[in-house]
Amino acid sequence: MIYAANFKTNHTRKSTENYIVELNEKLRAKHPEDKVYIFPPATALNDYEGDFTIGTQNAYAAHNGAYTGEIGLEQLDEFGIKTILIGHSERREYMAETQEKAAAKFSFFQKQDFEIIYCIGEPLEIREKGFEAVMQYLLAQFEGIDIGYDKLIVAYEPIWAIGTGRSATVEEISTTHRALKKAINDKPLLYGGSVKPANIKEITSIAGVDGVLVGSASLDVESFSQMVLS
Ligand code: 13P
């Protein structure tokens, strides 16, 4: 299983350091085959050591240059970071990242041999239209994306389940993952959206779920490690 923690705009450099120290303690009990990823905010990126991978929540598709407020490859290289989240619904929505931009970013970081966790997800009004509408919406988010890329991990995160406390049902996750797995040639597929210690077992037991991408419930190291060790 893959357990990925997306801190979003939470935690500082200091609190991330403390988190990592505690996490390392807890991860001694981790199953060797399970993989852990931590995506701290950009100011807390570092070359931390431990049984986990540090990734960036975002970066600009350039080595360096005049892109005020962004970080590029040079800033990631300093810490040996080779993993990135692309296409998160919050970036698509609040930062107006279009499919075209997400695809260009994907292509840039693919050329740099990054491991890419590529996020897709539908809003509530699409979910309410039924399964066919959901799949049509989700598949459109693969436009311009090389699904044959060997370092691709996909994360399905229904927008209406993110930060709402209301995870998708087992049935919703199961049917969506089954269809997605076919579309992405069985690439690793994570579920995200209100994953927490109380529902982790239920979610990771669903066929077609290869792991989870966790926001709120990952912020507390105790809660995140509880899920990793579940
Ligand atoms: P929550 O776990 O807070 O619902 O967030 C999910 C998410 O967006 C992870 O990328």
PDB file of C-alpha atoms and ligand atoms in Angstrom:
ATOM      1  CA  MET A   1       0.000   0.000   0.000  1.00  0.00           C
ATOM      2  CA  ILE A   2       0.983   3.591  -0.570  1.00  0.00           C
ATOM      3  CA  TYR A   3       0.286   6.147   2.155  1.00  0.00           C
ATOM      4  CA  ALA A   4       0.773   9.736   1.023  1.00  0.00           C
ATOM      5  CA  ALA A   5       0.394  12.808   3.244  1.00  0.00           C
ATOM      6  CA  ASN A   6      -0.462  16.101   1.550  1.00  0.00           C
ATOM      7  CA  PHE A   7       0.066  18.879   4.098  1.00  0.00           C
ATOM      8  CA  LYS A   8      -1.269  21.547   1.690  1.00  0.00           C
ATOM      9  CA  THR A   9      -0.722  24.993   3.284  1.00  0.00           C
ATOM     10  CA  ASN A  10      -0.225  23.579   6.770  1.00  0.00           C
ATOM     11  CA  HIS A  11       2.837  23.031   8.937  1.00  0.00           C
ATOM     12  CA  THR A  12       5.972  25.138   9.082  1.00  0.00           C
ATOM     13  CA  ARG A  13       9.595  24.210   8.535  1.00  0.00           C
ATOM     14  CA  LYS A  14       9.979  23.644  12.266  1.00  0.00           C
ATOM     15  CA  SER A  15       6.800  21.655  12.782  1.00  0.00           C
ATOM     16  CA  THR A  16       7.621  19.519   9.735  1.00  0.00           C
ATOM     17  CA  GLU A  17      11.017  18.733  11.254  1.00  0.00           C
ATOM     18  CA  ASN A  18       9.346  17.623  14.469  1.00  0.00           C
ATOM     19  CA  TYR A  19       6.804  15.613  12.515  1.00  0.00           C
ATOM     20  CA  ILE A  20       9.559  13.771  10.626  1.00  0.00           C
ATOM     21  CA  VAL A  21      11.401  12.908  13.848  1.00  0.00           C
ATOM     22  CA  GLU A  22       8.243  11.373  15.295  1.00  0.00           C
ATOM     23  CA  LEU A  23       7.301   9.713  12.036  1.00  0.00           C
ATOM     24  CA  ASN A  24      10.666   7.977  11.854  1.00  0.00           C
ATOM     25  CA  GLU A  25      10.062   6.502  15.287  1.00  0.00           C
ATOM     26  CA  LYS A  26       6.628   5.217  14.303  1.00  0.00           C
ATOM     27  CA  LEU A  27       7.716   3.877  10.931  1.00  0.00           C
ATOM     28  CA  ARG A  28       9.984   1.326  12.552  1.00  0.00           C
ATOM     29  CA  ALA A  29       6.873  -0.837  12.797  1.00  0.00           C
ATOM     30  CA  LYS A  30       5.895  -0.301   9.155  1.00  0.00           C
ATOM     31  CA  HIS A  31       5.533  -3.225   6.730  1.00  0.00           C
ATOM     32  CA  PRO A  32       8.576  -3.090   4.444  1.00  0.00           C
ATOM     33  CA  GLU A  33       6.405  -3.342   1.320  1.00  0.00           C
ATOM     34  CA  ASP A  34       4.320  -0.271   2.209  1.00  0.00           C
ATOM     35  CA  LYS A  35       5.476   3.094   0.856  1.00  0.00           C
ATOM     36  CA  VAL A  36       5.101   6.452   2.578  1.00  0.00           C
ATOM     37  CA  TYR A  37       5.195   9.868   0.900  1.00  0.00           C
ATOM     38  CA  ILE A  38       5.169  13.262   2.586  1.00  0.00           C
ATOM     39  CA  PHE A  39       4.300  16.434   0.696  1.00  0.00           C
ATOM     40  CA  PRO A  40       5.126  19.373   2.988  1.00  0.00           C
ATOM     41  CA  PRO A  41       4.729  23.011   1.954  1.00  0.00           C
ATOM     42  CA  ALA A  42       7.586  24.339  -0.222  1.00  0.00           C
ATOM     43  CA  THR A  43       9.254  26.188   2.670  1.00  0.00           C
ATOM     44  CA  ALA A  44       9.636  22.904   4.545  1.00  0.00           C
ATOM     45  CA  LEU A  45      11.217  20.883   1.730  1.00  0.00           C
ATOM     46  CA  ASN A  46      14.471  19.330   2.864  1.00  0.00           C
ATOM     47  CA  ASP A  47      16.656  16.279   2.391  1.00  0.00           C
ATOM     48  CA  TYR A  48      15.122  14.417   5.325  1.00  0.00           C
ATOM     49  CA  GLU A  49      16.234  10.876   5.866  1.00  0.00           C
ATOM     50  CA  GLY A  50      13.932   8.014   6.703  1.00  0.00           C
ATOM     51  CA  ASP A  51      11.762   5.247   5.343  1.00  0.00           C
ATOM     52  CA  PHE A  52       9.656   7.669   3.268  1.00  0.00           C
ATOM     53  CA  THR A  53       9.856   9.858   0.205  1.00  0.00           C
ATOM     54  CA  ILE A  54       9.565  13.629   0.313  1.00  0.00           C
ATOM     55  CA  GLY A  55       7.734  15.158  -2.626  1.00  0.00           C
ATOM     56  CA  THR A  56       6.718  18.627  -3.670  1.00  0.00           C
ATOM     57  CA  GLN A  57       3.072  19.703  -3.845  1.00  0.00           C
ATOM     58  CA  ASN A  58       3.864  21.806  -6.896  1.00  0.00           C
ATOM     59  CA  ALA A  59       6.637  23.338  -8.971  1.00  0.00           C
ATOM     60  CA  TYR A  60       6.945  25.424 -12.082  1.00  0.00           C
ATOM     61  CA  ALA A  61       7.852  23.621 -15.291  1.00  0.00           C
ATOM     62  CA  ALA A  62      11.300  25.198 -15.608  1.00  0.00           C
ATOM     63  CA  HIS A  63      14.812  24.692 -14.306  1.00  0.00           C
ATOM     64  CA  ASN A  64      14.908  28.244 -12.975  1.00  0.00           C
ATOM     65  CA  GLY A  65      14.137  31.713 -14.304  1.00  0.00           C
ATOM     66  CA  ALA A  66      11.877  34.722 -13.884  1.00  0.00           C
ATOM     67  CA  TYR A  67       8.760  33.092 -12.408  1.00  0.00           C
ATOM     68  CA  THR A  68       8.031  35.162  -9.323  1.00  0.00           C
ATOM     69  CA  GLY A  69       6.700  33.153  -6.430  1.00  0.00           C
ATOM     70  CA  GLU A  70       7.394  29.759  -7.976  1.00  0.00           C
ATOM     71  CA  ILE A  71      10.011  27.095  -7.392  1.00  0.00           C
ATOM     72  CA  GLY A  72      11.624  25.130 -10.203  1.00  0.00           C
ATOM     73  CA  LEU A  73      13.878  22.177 -10.715  1.00  0.00           C
ATOM     74  CA  GLU A  74      16.952  23.870  -9.291  1.00  0.00           C
ATOM     75  CA  GLN A  75      15.244  24.392  -5.921  1.00  0.00           C
ATOM     76  CA  LEU A  76      14.051  20.763  -5.861  1.00  0.00           C
ATOM     77  CA  ASP A  77      17.446  19.388  -6.876  1.00  0.00           C
ATOM     78  CA  GLU A  78      19.011  20.986  -3.812  1.00  0.00           C
ATOM     79  CA  PHE A  79      17.107  18.485  -1.671  1.00  0.00           C
ATOM     80  CA  GLY A  80      17.156  15.571  -4.108  1.00  0.00           C
ATOM     81  CA  ILE A  81      13.398  15.802  -4.602  1.00  0.00           C
ATOM     82  CA  LYS A  82      12.184  13.647  -7.485  1.00  0.00           C
ATOM     83  CA  THR A  83       8.478  13.331  -6.700  1.00  0.00           C
ATOM     84  CA  ILE A  84       5.695  15.793  -7.495  1.00  0.00           C
ATOM     85  CA  LEU A  85       1.926  16.115  -7.180  1.00  0.00           C
ATOM     86  CA  ILE A  86       0.313  17.396 -10.368  1.00  0.00           C
ATOM     87  CA  GLY A  87      -3.312  18.221 -11.144  1.00  0.00           C
ATOM     88  CA  HIS A  88      -4.665  18.548  -7.608  1.00  0.00           C
ATOM     89  CA  SER A  89      -8.213  19.923  -7.691  1.00  0.00           C
ATOM     90  CA  GLU A  90      -7.213  22.808  -5.420  1.00  0.00           C
ATOM     91  CA  ARG A  91      -4.639  23.933  -7.974  1.00  0.00           C
ATOM     92  CA  ARG A  92      -7.079  23.446 -10.818  1.00  0.00           C
ATOM     93  CA  GLU A  93      -9.714  25.455  -8.959  1.00  0.00           C
ATOM     94  CA  TYR A  94      -7.926  28.157  -6.921  1.00  0.00           C
ATOM     95  CA  MET A  95      -4.841  28.592  -9.099  1.00  0.00           C
ATOM     96  CA  ALA A  96      -6.807  28.224 -12.329  1.00  0.00           C
ATOM     97  CA  GLU A  97      -4.556  25.443 -13.592  1.00  0.00           C
ATOM     98  CA  THR A  98      -6.037  24.280 -16.860  1.00  0.00           C
ATOM     99  CA  GLN A  99      -5.747  20.771 -18.254  1.00  0.00           C
ATOM    100  CA  GLU A 100      -3.296  22.158 -20.777  1.00  0.00           C
ATOM    101  CA  LYS A 101      -1.061  23.534 -18.010  1.00  0.00           C
ATOM    102  CA  ALA A 102      -1.266  20.339 -15.972  1.00  0.00           C
ATOM    103  CA  ALA A 103      -0.306  18.349 -19.073  1.00  0.00           C
ATOM    104  CA  ALA A 104       2.649  20.646 -19.846  1.00  0.00           C
ATOM    105  CA  LYS A 105       3.843  20.352 -16.254  1.00  0.00           C
ATOM    106  CA  PHE A 106       3.445  16.584 -16.422  1.00  0.00           C
ATOM    107  CA  SER A 107       5.470  16.395 -19.592  1.00  0.00           C
ATOM    108  CA  PHE A 108       8.274  18.577 -18.169  1.00  0.00           C
ATOM    109  CA  PHE A 109       8.628  16.528 -14.986  1.00  0.00           C
ATOM    110  CA  GLN A 110       8.305  13.265 -16.897  1.00  0.00           C
ATOM    111  CA  LYS A 111      11.348  14.318 -18.931  1.00  0.00           C
ATOM    112  CA  GLN A 112      13.144  14.930 -15.637  1.00  0.00           C
ATOM    113  CA  ASP A 113      12.322  11.361 -14.624  1.00  0.00           C
ATOM    114  CA  PHE A 114      10.162  12.437 -11.663  1.00  0.00           C
ATOM    115  CA  GLU A 115       7.710  10.146  -9.970  1.00  0.00           C
ATOM    116  CA  ILE A 116       4.381  11.859 -10.603  1.00  0.00           C
ATOM    117  CA  ILE A 117       1.263  11.544  -8.477  1.00  0.00           C
ATOM    118  CA  TYR A 118      -1.314  12.810 -10.917  1.00  0.00           C
ATOM    119  CA  CYS A 119      -4.626  13.825  -9.341  1.00  0.00           C
ATOM    120  CA  ILE A 120      -8.062  13.680 -10.899  1.00  0.00           C
ATOM    121  CA  GLY A 121     -11.520  14.158  -9.420  1.00  0.00           C
ATOM    122  CA  GLU A 122     -15.039  15.297 -10.211  1.00  0.00           C
ATOM    123  CA  PRO A 123     -17.196  17.983  -8.565  1.00  0.00           C
ATOM    124  CA  LEU A 124     -20.495  17.101  -6.892  1.00  0.00           C
ATOM    125  CA  GLU A 125     -22.705  18.251  -9.767  1.00  0.00           C
ATOM    126  CA  ILE A 126     -20.999  15.728 -12.034  1.00  0.00           C
ATOM    127  CA  ARG A 127     -21.266  12.905  -9.469  1.00  0.00           C
ATOM    128  CA  GLU A 128     -24.974  13.658  -9.206  1.00  0.00           C
ATOM    129  CA  LYS A 129     -25.371  13.134 -12.945  1.00  0.00           C
ATOM    130  CA  GLY A 130     -24.349   9.495 -12.574  1.00  0.00           C
ATOM    131  CA  PHE A 131     -21.465   7.152 -13.261  1.00  0.00           C
ATOM    132  CA  GLU A 132     -21.159   7.735 -16.986  1.00  0.00           C
ATOM    133  CA  ALA A 133     -20.834  11.488 -16.517  1.00  0.00           C
ATOM    134  CA  VAL A 134     -18.242  10.897 -13.794  1.00  0.00           C
ATOM    135  CA  MET A 135     -16.108   8.679 -16.025  1.00  0.00           C
ATOM    136  CA  GLN A 136     -16.362  11.066 -18.940  1.00  0.00           C
ATOM    137  CA  TYR A 137     -15.218  13.922 -16.687  1.00  0.00           C
ATOM    138  CA  LEU A 138     -12.368  11.924 -15.169  1.00  0.00           C
ATOM    139  CA  LEU A 139     -11.075  10.586 -18.458  1.00  0.00           C
ATOM    140  CA  ALA A 140     -10.947  14.137 -19.855  1.00  0.00           C
ATOM    141  CA  GLN A 141      -8.403  14.871 -17.117  1.00  0.00           C
ATOM    142  CA  PHE A 142      -5.996  12.489 -18.851  1.00  0.00           C
ATOM    143  CA  GLU A 143      -5.910  14.646 -21.947  1.00  0.00           C
ATOM    144  CA  GLY A 144      -2.264  15.298 -22.833  1.00  0.00           C
ATOM    145  CA  ILE A 145      -1.070  12.939 -20.075  1.00  0.00           C
ATOM    146  CA  ASP A 146       1.167   9.992 -20.946  1.00  0.00           C
ATOM    147  CA  ILE A 147      -0.546   7.210 -19.028  1.00  0.00           C
ATOM    148  CA  GLY A 148       2.170   4.821 -20.191  1.00  0.00           C
ATOM    149  CA  TYR A 149       4.738   6.645 -18.064  1.00  0.00           C
ATOM    150  CA  ASP A 150       6.320   4.088 -15.748  1.00  0.00           C
ATOM    151  CA  LYS A 151       6.669   6.490 -12.803  1.00  0.00           C
ATOM    152  CA  LEU A 152       3.020   7.497 -12.840  1.00  0.00           C
ATOM    153  CA  ILE A 153       0.762   7.041  -9.834  1.00  0.00           C
ATOM    154  CA  VAL A 154      -2.815   8.275 -10.187  1.00  0.00           C
ATOM    155  CA  ALA A 155      -4.836   9.673  -7.283  1.00  0.00           C
ATOM    156  CA  TYR A 156      -8.622   9.724  -7.581  1.00  0.00           C
ATOM    157  CA  GLU A 157      -9.951  12.432  -5.293  1.00  0.00           C
ATOM    158  CA  PRO A 158     -13.639  13.299  -5.669  1.00  0.00           C
ATOM    159  CA  ILE A 159     -13.761  17.044  -4.944  1.00  0.00           C
ATOM    160  CA  TRP A 160     -16.926  16.727  -2.849  1.00  0.00           C
ATOM    161  CA  ALA A 161     -15.091  14.332  -0.510  1.00  0.00           C
ATOM    162  CA  ILE A 162     -12.042  16.553   0.054  1.00  0.00           C
ATOM    163  CA  GLY A 163     -11.930  18.173   3.469  1.00  0.00           C
ATOM    164  CA  THR A 164     -15.635  17.570   3.985  1.00  0.00           C
ATOM    165  CA  GLY A 165     -15.400  14.651   6.390  1.00  0.00           C
ATOM    166  CA  ARG A 166     -17.575  12.722   3.950  1.00  0.00           C
ATOM    167  CA  SER A 167     -15.564  10.097   2.122  1.00  0.00           C
ATOM    168  CA  ALA A 168     -16.968   8.450  -0.996  1.00  0.00           C
ATOM    169  CA  THR A 169     -18.801   5.209  -0.200  1.00  0.00           C
ATOM    170  CA  VAL A 170     -17.153   1.821  -0.663  1.00  0.00           C
ATOM    171  CA  GLU A 171     -19.439   1.264  -3.654  1.00  0.00           C
ATOM    172  CA  GLU A 172     -18.509   4.615  -5.253  1.00  0.00           C
ATOM    173  CA  ILE A 173     -14.783   4.038  -4.751  1.00  0.00           C
ATOM    174  CA  SER A 174     -14.983   0.461  -5.909  1.00  0.00           C
ATOM    175  CA  THR A 175     -16.832   1.115  -9.180  1.00  0.00           C
ATOM    176  CA  THR A 176     -14.809   4.211 -10.032  1.00  0.00           C
ATOM    177  CA  HIS A 177     -11.477   2.521  -9.298  1.00  0.00           C
ATOM    178  CA  ARG A 178     -12.403  -0.536 -11.316  1.00  0.00           C
ATOM    179  CA  ALA A 179     -13.130   1.605 -14.372  1.00  0.00           C
ATOM    180  CA  LEU A 180     -10.090   3.828 -13.836  1.00  0.00           C
ATOM    181  CA  LYS A 181      -7.700   0.907 -13.414  1.00  0.00           C
ATOM    182  CA  LYS A 182      -8.733  -0.325 -16.869  1.00  0.00           C
ATOM    183  CA  ALA A 183      -8.214   3.117 -18.363  1.00  0.00           C
ATOM    184  CA  ILE A 184      -4.727   3.533 -16.885  1.00  0.00           C
ATOM    185  CA  ASN A 185      -3.475   0.031 -17.629  1.00  0.00           C
ATOM    186  CA  ASP A 186      -3.392  -1.001 -14.020  1.00  0.00           C
ATOM    187  CA  LYS A 187      -1.057   1.786 -12.880  1.00  0.00           C
ATOM    188  CA  PRO A 188      -1.049   2.349  -9.080  1.00  0.00           C
ATOM    189  CA  LEU A 189      -4.262   4.144  -8.100  1.00  0.00           C
ATOM    190  CA  LEU A 190      -4.755   5.997  -4.822  1.00  0.00           C
ATOM    191  CA  TYR A 191      -7.989   7.217  -3.294  1.00  0.00           C
ATOM    192  CA  GLY A 192      -8.161  10.586  -1.544  1.00  0.00           C
ATOM    193  CA  GLY A 193     -10.969  12.476   0.173  1.00  0.00           C
ATOM    194  CA  SER A 194     -11.662  12.391   3.912  1.00  0.00           C
ATOM    195  CA  VAL A 195      -9.484   9.342   4.527  1.00  0.00           C
ATOM    196  CA  LYS A 196      -8.917   8.977   8.279  1.00  0.00           C
ATOM    197  CA  PRO A 197      -8.039   6.339  10.870  1.00  0.00           C
ATOM    198  CA  ALA A 198     -11.729   5.444  11.233  1.00  0.00           C
ATOM    199  CA  ASN A 199     -12.158   4.464   7.552  1.00  0.00           C
ATOM    200  CA  ILE A 200      -8.625   3.520   6.431  1.00  0.00           C
ATOM    201  CA  LYS A 201      -9.077  -0.235   6.690  1.00  0.00           C
ATOM    202  CA  GLU A 202     -12.362  -0.177   4.849  1.00  0.00           C
ATOM    203  CA  ILE A 203     -10.858   1.908   2.029  1.00  0.00           C
ATOM    204  CA  THR A 204      -7.582   0.028   1.635  1.00  0.00           C
ATOM    205  CA  SER A 205      -9.497  -3.252   1.500  1.00  0.00           C
ATOM    206  CA  ILE A 206     -11.334  -2.230  -1.666  1.00  0.00           C
ATOM    207  CA  ALA A 207     -10.106  -3.968  -4.843  1.00  0.00           C
ATOM    208  CA  GLY A 208      -8.370  -1.460  -7.102  1.00  0.00           C
ATOM    209  CA  VAL A 209      -7.206   0.776  -4.245  1.00  0.00           C
ATOM    210  CA  ASP A 210      -3.402   0.725  -4.097  1.00  0.00           C
ATOM    211  CA  GLY A 211      -3.115   3.401  -1.447  1.00  0.00           C
ATOM    212  CA  VAL A 212      -4.397   6.708  -0.130  1.00  0.00           C
ATOM    213  CA  LEU A 213      -3.637  10.403  -0.437  1.00  0.00           C
ATOM    214  CA  VAL A 214      -4.510  12.039   2.862  1.00  0.00           C
ATOM    215  CA  GLY A 215      -4.956  15.733   3.685  1.00  0.00           C
ATOM    216  CA  SER A 216      -6.441  16.758   7.052  1.00  0.00           C
ATOM    217  CA  ALA A 217      -5.914  13.443   8.819  1.00  0.00           C
ATOM    218  CA  SER A 218      -2.224  13.434   7.850  1.00  0.00           C
ATOM    219  CA  LEU A 219      -1.417  16.666   9.670  1.00  0.00           C
ATOM    220  CA  ASP A 220      -1.203  14.929  13.005  1.00  0.00           C
ATOM    221  CA  VAL A 221       1.677  12.452  12.974  1.00  0.00           C
ATOM    222  CA  GLU A 222      -0.118  10.125  15.372  1.00  0.00           C
ATOM    223  CA  SER A 223      -3.170   9.934  13.130  1.00  0.00           C
ATOM    224  CA  PHE A 224      -1.117   9.488   9.943  1.00  0.00           C
ATOM    225  CA  SER A 225       1.091   6.770  11.411  1.00  0.00           C
ATOM    226  CA  GLN A 226      -1.954   5.006  12.764  1.00  0.00           C
ATOM    227  CA  MET A 227      -3.178   4.748   9.168  1.00  0.00           C
ATOM    228  CA  VAL A 228       0.208   3.610   7.841  1.00  0.00           C
ATOM    229  CA  LEU A 229       0.406   0.903  10.478  1.00  0.00           C
ATOM    230  CA  SER A 230      -3.239  -0.160  10.189  1.00  0.00           C
TER     231      SER A 230
HETATM  232  P1  13P B   1      -8.668  15.509   2.964  1.00  0.00           P
HETATM  233  O1  13P B   1      -8.016  14.236   3.409  1.00  0.00           O
HETATM  234  O2  13P B   1      -8.502  16.638   3.915  1.00  0.00           O
HETATM  235  O3  13P B   1     -10.079  15.285   2.521  1.00  0.00           O
HETATM  236  O4  13P B   1      -7.866  15.973   1.640  1.00  0.00           O
HETATM  237  C1  13P B   1      -7.662  15.079   0.601  1.00  0.00           C
HETATM  238  C2  13P B   1      -6.713  15.676  -0.365  1.00  0.00           C
HETATM  239  O5  13P B   1      -7.033  16.631  -1.056  1.00  0.00           O
HETATM  240  C3  13P B   1      -5.358  15.110  -0.436  1.00  0.00           C
HETATM  241  O6  13P B   1      -4.660  15.592  -1.546  1.00  0.00           O
END
